[in-house]
PDB file of C-alpha atoms in Angstrom:
ATOM      1  CA  MET J 234      60.237   2.561 -22.147  1.00  0.00           C
ATOM      2  CA  MET J 235      58.221  -0.540 -23.056  1.00  0.00           C
ATOM      3  CA  ALA J 236      59.855  -2.472 -25.871  1.00  0.00           C
ATOM      4  CA  ASP J 237      57.437  -5.413 -26.183  1.00  0.00           C
ATOM      5  CA  LEU J 238      54.492  -4.080 -28.161  1.00  0.00           C
ATOM      6  CA  MET J 239      51.856  -5.627 -30.386  1.00  0.00           C
ATOM      7  CA  GLY J 240      51.276  -4.162 -33.834  1.00  0.00           C
ATOM      8  CA  SER J 241      48.725  -1.651 -32.528  1.00  0.00           C
ATOM      9  CA  GLY J 242      51.180  -0.269 -29.999  1.00  0.00           C
ATOM     10  CA  VAL J 243      49.468  -2.140 -27.148  1.00  0.00           C
ATOM     11  CA  PRO J 244      51.877  -4.025 -24.854  1.00  0.00           C
ATOM     12  CA  LEU J 245      52.233  -7.775 -25.261  1.00  0.00           C
ATOM     13  CA  PRO J 246      50.225 -10.133 -23.002  1.00  0.00           C
ATOM     14  CA  SER J 247      53.353 -10.844 -20.952  1.00  0.00           C
ATOM     15  CA  TYR J 248      53.502  -7.185 -19.893  1.00  0.00           C
ATOM     16  CA  PHE J 249      49.876  -7.216 -18.748  1.00  0.00           C
ATOM     17  CA  LEU J 250      50.409 -10.528 -16.987  1.00  0.00           C
ATOM     18  CA  ARG J 251      53.330  -9.208 -14.934  1.00  0.00           C
ATOM     19  CA  LEU J 252      51.408  -6.090 -13.951  1.00  0.00           C
ATOM     20  CA  ALA J 253      48.223  -8.032 -13.110  1.00  0.00           C
ATOM     21  CA  GLU J 254      50.180 -10.521 -11.012  1.00  0.00           C
ATOM     22  CA  ASP J 255      51.907  -7.784  -9.020  1.00  0.00           C
ATOM     23  CA  ILE J 256      48.564  -6.097  -8.307  1.00  0.00           C
ATOM     24  CA  ALA J 257      46.774  -9.355  -7.444  1.00  0.00           C
ATOM     25  CA  ARG J 258      49.534 -10.296  -5.020  1.00  0.00           C
ATOM     26  CA  GLU J 259      49.366  -6.898  -3.314  1.00  0.00           C
ATOM     27  CA  ALA J 260      45.587  -7.103  -2.942  1.00  0.00           C
ATOM     28  CA  GLY J 261      45.835 -10.656  -1.618  1.00  0.00           C
ATOM     29  CA  ASP J 262      48.398  -9.647   0.995  1.00  0.00           C
ATOM     30  CA  MET J 263      46.153  -6.810   2.155  1.00  0.00           C
ATOM     31  CA  LEU J 264      43.144  -9.117   2.426  1.00  0.00           C
ATOM     32  CA  LEU J 265      45.092 -11.715   4.381  1.00  0.00           C
ATOM     33  CA  ALA J 266      46.309  -9.095   6.825  1.00  0.00           C
ATOM     34  CA  LYS J 267      42.862  -7.594   7.418  1.00  0.00           C
ATOM     35  CA  ARG J 268      40.495 -10.554   7.010  1.00  0.00           C
ATOM     36  CA  PRO J 269      37.431 -10.160   9.270  1.00  0.00           C
ATOM     37  CA  THR J 270      35.611 -12.862  11.205  1.00  0.00           C
ATOM     38  CA  MET J 271      31.944 -13.795  11.302  1.00  0.00           C
ATOM     39  CA  SER J 272      31.561 -11.930  14.600  1.00  0.00           C
ATOM     40  CA  GLU J 273      32.333  -8.623  12.910  1.00  0.00           C
ATOM     41  CA  GLU J 274      29.664  -6.462  11.320  1.00  0.00           C
ATOM     42  CA  ILE J 275      28.887  -7.369   7.706  1.00  0.00           C
ATOM     43  CA  GLU J 276      26.608  -6.045   4.995  1.00  0.00           C
ATOM     44  CA  THR J 277      24.432  -8.083   2.667  1.00  0.00           C
ATOM     45  CA  LYS J 278      24.155  -8.032  -1.083  1.00  0.00           C
ATOM     46  CA  SER J 279      21.329  -9.767  -2.961  1.00  0.00           C
ATOM     47  CA  SER J 280      20.314 -11.975  -0.027  1.00  0.00           C
ATOM     48  CA  PRO J 281      21.434 -12.674   3.563  1.00  0.00           C
ATOM     49  CA  THR J 282      23.537 -15.558   2.218  1.00  0.00           C
ATOM     50  CA  ASP J 283      25.558 -13.289  -0.071  1.00  0.00           C
ATOM     51  CA  VAL J 284      27.805 -11.456   2.350  1.00  0.00           C
ATOM     52  CA  VAL J 285      30.182  -8.687   1.405  1.00  0.00           C
ATOM     53  CA  THR J 286      32.604  -6.922   3.690  1.00  0.00           C
ATOM     54  CA  ALA J 287      34.200  -3.517   3.428  1.00  0.00           C
ATOM     55  CA  LEU J 288      37.315  -5.384   2.334  1.00  0.00           C
ATOM     56  CA  ASP J 289      35.706  -6.357  -0.974  1.00  0.00           C
ATOM     57  CA  ARG J 290      35.499  -2.679  -1.764  1.00  0.00           C
ATOM     58  CA  ALA J 291      38.920  -1.912  -0.298  1.00  0.00           C
ATOM     59  CA  SER J 292      40.489  -4.644  -2.431  1.00  0.00           C
ATOM     60  CA  GLU J 293      38.843  -3.335  -5.583  1.00  0.00           C
ATOM     61  CA  GLU J 294      39.804   0.248  -4.763  1.00  0.00           C
ATOM     62  CA  LEU J 295      43.427  -0.818  -4.336  1.00  0.00           C
ATOM     63  CA  ILE J 296      43.371  -2.721  -7.628  1.00  0.00           C
ATOM     64  CA  ARG J 297      41.724   0.157  -9.511  1.00  0.00           C
ATOM     65  CA  ALA J 298      44.231   2.640  -8.108  1.00  0.00           C
ATOM     66  CA  ARG J 299      47.194   0.511  -9.176  1.00  0.00           C
ATOM     67  CA  ILE J 300      45.792  -0.022 -12.672  1.00  0.00           C
ATOM     68  CA  GLN J 301      44.995   3.655 -13.147  1.00  0.00           C
ATOM     69  CA  ALA J 302      48.470   4.655 -11.986  1.00  0.00           C
ATOM     70  CA  ALA J 303      50.117   2.297 -14.492  1.00  0.00           C
ATOM     71  CA  ARG J 304      47.558   2.516 -17.322  1.00  0.00           C
ATOM     72  CA  PRO J 305      45.449   5.673 -16.888  1.00  0.00           C
ATOM     73  CA  GLY J 306      43.575   5.333 -20.189  1.00  0.00           C
ATOM     74  CA  ASP J 307      42.331   1.765 -19.727  1.00  0.00           C
ATOM     75  CA  ARG J 308      38.783   0.716 -18.885  1.00  0.00           C
ATOM     76  CA  ILE J 309      38.107  -1.267 -15.705  1.00  0.00           C
ATOM     77  CA  LEU J 310      35.159  -3.568 -14.955  1.00  0.00           C
ATOM     78  CA  GLY J 311      34.921  -4.591 -11.313  1.00  0.00           C
ATOM     79  CA  GLU J 312      32.369  -6.582  -9.374  1.00  0.00           C
ATOM     80  CA  GLU J 313      31.893  -3.895  -6.742  1.00  0.00           C
ATOM     81  CA  GLY J 314      32.350  -0.666  -8.701  1.00  0.00           C
ATOM     82  CA  GLY J 315      30.948  -1.508 -12.127  1.00  0.00           C
ATOM     83  CA  GLU J 316      32.649  -0.270 -15.294  1.00  0.00           C
ATOM     84  CA  ALA J 317      34.925   2.757 -15.421  1.00  0.00           C
ATOM     85  CA  PRO J 318      35.292   4.264 -18.908  1.00  0.00           C
ATOM     86  CA  GLY J 319      38.613   4.776 -20.653  1.00  0.00           C
ATOM     87  CA  GLU J 320      40.086   5.787 -23.988  1.00  0.00           C
ATOM     88  CA  SER J 321      42.140   2.693 -24.810  1.00  0.00           C
ATOM     89  CA  ASP J 322      41.190  -0.672 -26.310  1.00  0.00           C
ATOM     90  CA  VAL J 323      42.245  -2.360 -23.071  1.00  0.00           C
ATOM     91  CA  ARG J 324      39.798  -3.438 -20.374  1.00  0.00           C
ATOM     92  CA  TRP J 325      40.670  -4.910 -16.980  1.00  0.00           C
ATOM     93  CA  ILE J 326      38.155  -7.309 -15.418  1.00  0.00           C
ATOM     94  CA  VAL J 327      38.432  -7.523 -11.644  1.00  0.00           C
ATOM     95  CA  ASP J 328      36.962  -9.701  -8.925  1.00  0.00           C
ATOM     96  CA  PRO J 329      38.419  -8.340  -5.676  1.00  0.00           C
ATOM     97  CA  VAL J 330      37.353 -11.398  -3.648  1.00  0.00           C
ATOM     98  CA  ASP J 331      35.923 -14.461  -5.395  1.00  0.00           C
ATOM     99  CA  GLY J 332      34.570 -16.766  -2.716  1.00  0.00           C
ATOM    100  CA  THR J 333      33.507 -14.139  -0.181  1.00  0.00           C
ATOM    101  CA  VAL J 334      31.779 -16.613   2.134  1.00  0.00           C
ATOM    102  CA  ASN J 335      34.935 -18.740   2.296  1.00  0.00           C
ATOM    103  CA  PHE J 336      36.924 -15.561   2.935  1.00  0.00           C
ATOM    104  CA  LEU J 337      34.663 -14.572   5.807  1.00  0.00           C
ATOM    105  CA  TYR J 338      34.702 -18.014   7.442  1.00  0.00           C
ATOM    106  CA  GLY J 339      38.450 -18.486   7.112  1.00  0.00           C
ATOM    107  CA  LEU J 340      38.165 -21.283   4.552  1.00  0.00           C
ATOM    108  CA  PRO J 341      41.118 -21.365   2.162  1.00  0.00           C
ATOM    109  CA  ASP J 342      39.433 -21.287  -1.254  1.00  0.00           C
ATOM    110  CA  TRP J 343      38.990 -17.628  -2.160  1.00  0.00           C
ATOM    111  CA  ALA J 344      40.896 -15.564  -4.672  1.00  0.00           C
ATOM    112  CA  VAL J 345      41.731 -12.213  -6.187  1.00  0.00           C
ATOM    113  CA  SER J 346      41.052 -12.451  -9.913  1.00  0.00           C
ATOM    114  CA  ILE J 347      42.345 -10.005 -12.543  1.00  0.00           C
ATOM    115  CA  ALA J 348      42.048 -10.397 -16.317  1.00  0.00           C
ATOM    116  CA  VAL J 349      43.071  -8.103 -19.170  1.00  0.00           C
ATOM    117  CA  GLU J 350      41.120  -7.828 -22.421  1.00  0.00           C
ATOM    118  CA  VAL J 351      42.489  -6.262 -25.587  1.00  0.00           C
ATOM    119  CA  GLY J 352      39.949  -5.670 -28.328  1.00  0.00           C
ATOM    120  CA  GLY J 353      37.421  -7.832 -26.520  1.00  0.00           C
ATOM    121  CA  GLN J 354      39.748 -10.836 -26.175  1.00  0.00           C
ATOM    122  CA  VAL J 355      41.225 -11.862 -22.829  1.00  0.00           C
ATOM    123  CA  VAL J 356      45.014 -11.949 -23.230  1.00  0.00           C
ATOM    124  CA  ALA J 357      46.192 -12.298 -19.619  1.00  0.00           C
ATOM    125  CA  GLY J 358      44.738 -13.636 -16.399  1.00  0.00           C
ATOM    126  CA  VAL J 359      45.802 -14.046 -12.782  1.00  0.00           C
ATOM    127  CA  VAL J 360      43.983 -15.887  -9.989  1.00  0.00           C
ATOM    128  CA  ASN J 361      45.697 -15.420  -6.627  1.00  0.00           C
ATOM    129  CA  ASN J 362      44.667 -17.751  -3.795  1.00  0.00           C
ATOM    130  CA  PRO J 363      46.464 -16.070  -0.878  1.00  0.00           C
ATOM    131  CA  MET J 364      45.629 -18.546   1.885  1.00  0.00           C
ATOM    132  CA  ARG J 365      47.176 -21.408  -0.082  1.00  0.00           C
ATOM    133  CA  GLY J 366      50.020 -19.286  -1.441  1.00  0.00           C
ATOM    134  CA  GLU J 367      49.050 -20.241  -4.997  1.00  0.00           C
ATOM    135  CA  VAL J 368      48.998 -17.884  -7.973  1.00  0.00           C
ATOM    136  CA  TYR J 369      47.599 -19.194 -11.263  1.00  0.00           C
ATOM    137  CA  THR J 370      48.661 -17.275 -14.358  1.00  0.00           C
ATOM    138  CA  ALA J 371      48.038 -17.438 -18.081  1.00  0.00           C
ATOM    139  CA  ALA J 372      48.886 -15.354 -21.137  1.00  0.00           C
ATOM    140  CA  ARG J 373      47.161 -16.129 -24.420  1.00  0.00           C
ATOM    141  CA  GLY J 374      49.199 -18.615 -26.426  1.00  0.00           C
ATOM    142  CA  GLU J 375      51.766 -19.052 -23.645  1.00  0.00           C
ATOM    143  CA  GLY J 376      50.149 -21.732 -21.488  1.00  0.00           C
ATOM    144  CA  ALA J 377      48.782 -21.803 -17.948  1.00  0.00           C
ATOM    145  CA  TRP J 378      51.051 -21.905 -14.928  1.00  0.00           C
ATOM    146  CA  LEU J 379      51.026 -22.427 -11.184  1.00  0.00           C
ATOM    147  CA  GLY J 380      54.329 -21.104  -9.939  1.00  0.00           C
ATOM    148  CA  GLY J 381      56.934 -22.669 -12.195  1.00  0.00           C
ATOM    149  CA  GLU J 382      54.751 -25.636 -13.158  1.00  0.00           C
ATOM    150  CA  ARG J 383      52.932 -25.670 -16.481  1.00  0.00           C
ATOM    151  CA  LEU J 384      49.344 -26.808 -16.069  1.00  0.00           C
ATOM    152  CA  ARG J 385      47.580 -29.363 -18.233  1.00  0.00           C
ATOM    153  CA  CYS J 386      44.028 -30.467 -17.601  1.00  0.00           C
ATOM    154  CA  ASN J 387      43.177 -34.137 -17.228  1.00  0.00           C
ATOM    155  CA  THR J 388      42.349 -35.775 -20.551  1.00  0.00           C
ATOM    156  CA  GLY J 389      40.734 -39.063 -21.534  1.00  0.00           C
ATOM    157  CA  VAL J 390      38.442 -39.129 -18.479  1.00  0.00           C
ATOM    158  CA  PRO J 391      34.960 -40.537 -19.188  1.00  0.00           C
ATOM    159  CA  LEU J 392      31.975 -38.918 -17.519  1.00  0.00           C
ATOM    160  CA  ALA J 393      31.418 -41.889 -15.197  1.00  0.00           C
ATOM    161  CA  GLN J 394      34.919 -41.437 -13.747  1.00  0.00           C
ATOM    162  CA  ALA J 395      34.933 -37.631 -13.636  1.00  0.00           C
ATOM    163  CA  LEU J 396      35.319 -35.576 -10.476  1.00  0.00           C
ATOM    164  CA  VAL J 397      33.057 -32.593 -11.149  1.00  0.00           C
ATOM    165  CA  ALA J 398      33.047 -29.221  -9.381  1.00  0.00           C
ATOM    166  CA  THR J 399      30.015 -26.974  -9.245  1.00  0.00           C
ATOM    167  CA  GLY J 400      28.552 -24.069  -7.314  1.00  0.00           C
ATOM    168  CA  PHE J 401      25.197 -22.639  -6.356  1.00  0.00           C
ATOM    169  CA  GLY J 402      23.532 -19.253  -6.642  1.00  0.00           C
ATOM    170  CA  TYR J 403      22.171 -17.148  -3.809  1.00  0.00           C
ATOM    171  CA  GLY J 404      18.472 -17.023  -4.706  1.00  0.00           C
ATOM    172  CA  ALA J 405      16.303 -19.740  -3.182  1.00  0.00           C
ATOM    173  CA  ALA J 406      14.362 -20.499  -6.387  1.00  0.00           C
ATOM    174  CA  ARG J 407      17.543 -20.952  -8.398  1.00  0.00           C
ATOM    175  CA  ARG J 408      19.010 -23.171  -5.694  1.00  0.00           C
ATOM    176  CA  VAL J 409      16.002 -25.488  -5.924  1.00  0.00           C
ATOM    177  CA  VAL J 410      16.741 -26.060  -9.606  1.00  0.00           C
ATOM    178  CA  GLN J 411      20.471 -26.391  -8.999  1.00  0.00           C
ATOM    179  CA  GLY J 412      19.758 -29.004  -6.335  1.00  0.00           C
ATOM    180  CA  GLN J 413      17.664 -30.980  -8.809  1.00  0.00           C
ATOM    181  CA  VAL J 414      20.396 -30.773 -11.426  1.00  0.00           C
ATOM    182  CA  VAL J 415      23.219 -31.868  -9.127  1.00  0.00           C
ATOM    183  CA  ALA J 416      21.073 -34.725  -7.824  1.00  0.00           C
ATOM    184  CA  ALA J 417      20.731 -35.995 -11.401  1.00  0.00           C
ATOM    185  CA  VAL J 418      24.413 -35.490 -12.225  1.00  0.00           C
ATOM    186  CA  LEU J 419      25.763 -37.162  -9.077  1.00  0.00           C
ATOM    187  CA  PRO J 420      24.861 -40.772  -9.982  1.00  0.00           C
ATOM    188  CA  ARG J 421      26.485 -40.329 -13.409  1.00  0.00           C
ATOM    189  CA  VAL J 422      29.945 -39.169 -12.265  1.00  0.00           C
ATOM    190  CA  ARG J 423      32.705 -40.216  -9.850  1.00  0.00           C
ATOM    191  CA  ASP J 424      31.780 -37.504  -7.338  1.00  0.00           C
ATOM    192  CA  ILE J 425      30.871 -33.846  -6.895  1.00  0.00           C
ATOM    193  CA  ARG J 426      32.928 -31.103  -5.265  1.00  0.00           C
ATOM    194  CA  ARG J 427      31.617 -27.707  -4.125  1.00  0.00           C
ATOM    195  CA  GLY J 428      34.562 -25.456  -3.305  1.00  0.00           C
ATOM    196  CA  GLY J 429      32.884 -22.060  -3.086  1.00  0.00           C
ATOM    197  CA  SER J 430      34.964 -20.121  -5.637  1.00  0.00           C
ATOM    198  CA  SER J 431      34.184 -20.450  -9.328  1.00  0.00           C
ATOM    199  CA  ALA J 432      37.580 -18.988 -10.278  1.00  0.00           C
ATOM    200  CA  ILE J 433      39.410 -21.591  -8.214  1.00  0.00           C
ATOM    201  CA  ASP J 434      37.143 -24.334  -9.580  1.00  0.00           C
ATOM    202  CA  MET J 435      38.195 -23.469 -13.147  1.00  0.00           C
ATOM    203  CA  CYS J 436      41.830 -23.266 -12.106  1.00  0.00           C
ATOM    204  CA  SER J 437      41.392 -26.674 -10.475  1.00  0.00           C
ATOM    205  CA  VAL J 438      40.317 -28.040 -13.850  1.00  0.00           C
ATOM    206  CA  ALA J 439      43.514 -26.574 -15.295  1.00  0.00           C
ATOM    207  CA  ALA J 440      45.618 -28.156 -12.531  1.00  0.00           C
ATOM    208  CA  GLY J 441      43.968 -31.575 -12.816  1.00  0.00           C
ATOM    209  CA  ARG J 442      42.546 -31.352  -9.299  1.00  0.00           C
ATOM    210  CA  VAL J 443      39.070 -31.872 -10.712  1.00  0.00           C
ATOM    211  CA  ASP J 444      38.107 -33.105 -14.154  1.00  0.00           C
ATOM    212  CA  ALA J 445      35.230 -30.753 -14.937  1.00  0.00           C
ATOM    213  CA  TYR J 446      33.215 -27.813 -13.691  1.00  0.00           C
ATOM    214  CA  TYR J 447      29.770 -26.417 -14.425  1.00  0.00           C
ATOM    215  CA  GLU J 448      27.653 -23.650 -12.933  1.00  0.00           C
ATOM    216  CA  ARG J 449      24.870 -21.218 -13.693  1.00  0.00           C
ATOM    217  CA  GLY J 450      25.060 -17.568 -12.704  1.00  0.00           C
ATOM    218  CA  ILE J 451      28.750 -16.701 -12.793  1.00  0.00           C
ATOM    219  CA  ASN J 452      29.775 -13.319 -14.142  1.00  0.00           C
ATOM    220  CA  PRO J 453      32.610 -12.064 -16.380  1.00  0.00           C
ATOM    221  CA  TRP J 454      34.745 -11.123 -13.369  1.00  0.00           C
ATOM    222  CA  ASP J 455      34.380 -14.730 -12.157  1.00  0.00           C
ATOM    223  CA  TYR J 456      35.452 -16.430 -15.374  1.00  0.00           C
ATOM    224  CA  ALA J 457      37.608 -13.961 -17.351  1.00  0.00           C
ATOM    225  CA  ALA J 458      40.968 -14.762 -15.736  1.00  0.00           C
ATOM    226  CA  ALA J 459      40.252 -18.336 -14.641  1.00  0.00           C
ATOM    227  CA  GLY J 460      38.724 -19.160 -18.007  1.00  0.00           C
ATOM    228  CA  LEU J 461      41.970 -18.222 -19.725  1.00  0.00           C
ATOM    229  CA  VAL J 462      43.918 -20.349 -17.238  1.00  0.00           C
ATOM    230  CA  ALA J 463      41.613 -23.278 -18.018  1.00  0.00           C
ATOM    231  CA  THR J 464      41.693 -22.947 -21.798  1.00  0.00           C
ATOM    232  CA  GLU J 465      45.464 -22.444 -21.850  1.00  0.00           C
ATOM    233  CA  SER J 466      45.714 -25.747 -19.945  1.00  0.00           C
ATOM    234  CA  GLY J 467      43.876 -27.499 -22.788  1.00  0.00           C
ATOM    235  CA  ALA J 468      40.358 -27.378 -21.382  1.00  0.00           C
ATOM    236  CA  ARG J 469      37.294 -26.217 -23.259  1.00  0.00           C
ATOM    237  CA  LEU J 470      35.077 -23.503 -21.756  1.00  0.00           C
ATOM    238  CA  GLY J 471      31.632 -22.672 -23.078  1.00  0.00           C
ATOM    239  CA  GLY J 472      27.921 -22.456 -22.483  1.00  0.00           C
ATOM    240  CA  LEU J 473      25.172 -24.822 -23.570  1.00  0.00           C
ATOM    241  CA  ARG J 474      24.095 -25.600 -27.156  1.00  0.00           C
ATOM    242  CA  GLY J 475      27.089 -23.909 -28.744  1.00  0.00           C
ATOM    243  CA  LYS J 476      26.794 -20.638 -26.847  1.00  0.00           C
ATOM    244  CA  PRO J 477      29.866 -18.965 -25.324  1.00  0.00           C
ATOM    245  CA  VAL J 478      30.374 -18.943 -21.586  1.00  0.00           C
ATOM    246  CA  SER J 479      28.101 -16.365 -19.967  1.00  0.00           C
ATOM    247  CA  PRO J 480      26.120 -15.734 -16.784  1.00  0.00           C
ATOM    248  CA  GLU J 481      23.529 -18.114 -18.220  1.00  0.00           C
ATOM    249  CA  PHE J 482      25.826 -21.130 -18.015  1.00  0.00           C
ATOM    250  CA  ALA J 483      29.425 -22.311 -17.874  1.00  0.00           C
ATOM    251  CA  VAL J 484      30.883 -25.752 -18.579  1.00  0.00           C
ATOM    252  CA  CYS J 485      34.627 -26.412 -18.383  1.00  0.00           C
ATOM    253  CA  ALA J 486      36.440 -29.685 -19.098  1.00  0.00           C
ATOM    254  CA  ALA J 487      38.848 -31.319 -21.500  1.00  0.00           C
ATOM    255  CA  PRO J 488      37.460 -32.020 -24.980  1.00  0.00           C
ATOM    256  CA  GLY J 489      35.520 -35.264 -24.911  1.00  0.00           C
ATOM    257  CA  LEU J 490      34.450 -34.957 -21.300  1.00  0.00           C
ATOM    258  CA  PHE J 491      33.152 -31.466 -22.084  1.00  0.00           C
ATOM    259  CA  GLU J 492      30.761 -32.906 -24.658  1.00  0.00           C
ATOM    260  CA  GLU J 493      29.629 -35.751 -22.394  1.00  0.00           C
ATOM    261  CA  LEU J 494      28.883 -33.452 -19.474  1.00  0.00           C
ATOM    262  CA  HIS J 495      27.302 -30.871 -21.772  1.00  0.00           C
ATOM    263  CA  ASP J 496      24.954 -33.409 -23.287  1.00  0.00           C
ATOM    264  CA  LEU J 497      23.869 -34.653 -19.864  1.00  0.00           C
ATOM    265  CA  LEU J 498      23.259 -31.123 -18.608  1.00  0.00           C
ATOM    266  CA  VAL J 499      21.170 -30.203 -21.657  1.00  0.00           C
ATOM    267  CA  THR J 500      18.708 -32.996 -20.798  1.00  0.00           C
ATOM    268  CA  LEU J 501      18.281 -31.470 -17.317  1.00  0.00           C
ATOM    269  CA  ASP J 502      17.372 -27.950 -18.547  1.00  0.00           C
ATOM    270  CA  PRO J 503      19.692 -26.295 -15.989  1.00  0.00           C
ATOM    271  CA  GLU J 504      19.140 -22.731 -17.228  1.00  0.00           C
ATOM    272  CA  ARG J 505      15.626 -22.592 -15.802  1.00  0.00           C
ATOM    273  CA  ASP J 506      14.846 -20.827 -12.531  1.00  0.00           C
ATOM    274  CA  ALA J 507      11.798 -22.815 -11.461  1.00  0.00           C
TER     275      ALA J 507
END
């Protein structure tokens, strides 16, 4: 019997965090054991650059099955399978493999990402990077963690000294704009990093491995869990001109640097597609 309940009878964030971590670890172990190579047959998504293997779907199916077994009334939103309805006020947000190209090529920065929303607010998030053996976790109000180490983002870093992570979309027209934007940002910062997983980029902000991150075109399954990890580390996450984070735009950095990077990006009109 679950003793730790919120006032509505919904379990506390710590319960969801433990369950999400167990499921993310299981999915990560399966993916590691069965990871394909570039020589194997692949399918394409929106363009030839956006590859997806059968393991994306297998990972999401495993995650959905484990959630439904433990919480049969909850809703689930997954990158591959869309949204499954439910009767409860709880929604799970799942990215079965964030960083699919890295996954396919054997590069280490890809992750299984699972977040839990209650009443529209993310209360728990797990980002499991199996190849590095790193699991980032956060529960609302309880901090962000990597293993037993509490994470705190870098603070007091001016834009000119900031190491900034970013990513690029799959459509050619959008990439042209993103190339123009990064070319204008690069002379204004310490350096740019392109890791290939937006979830890991946000967790890297939390861990102080980069100072900031921005990108256009990421989806809720990309930022739900990692965004909680980042904000629980002290970072700010949002869109442009006071908007919340969304597929239109995401900026993540400690307060102060967030505003500096935001203001530079606004001058570059990065939400355009041509």
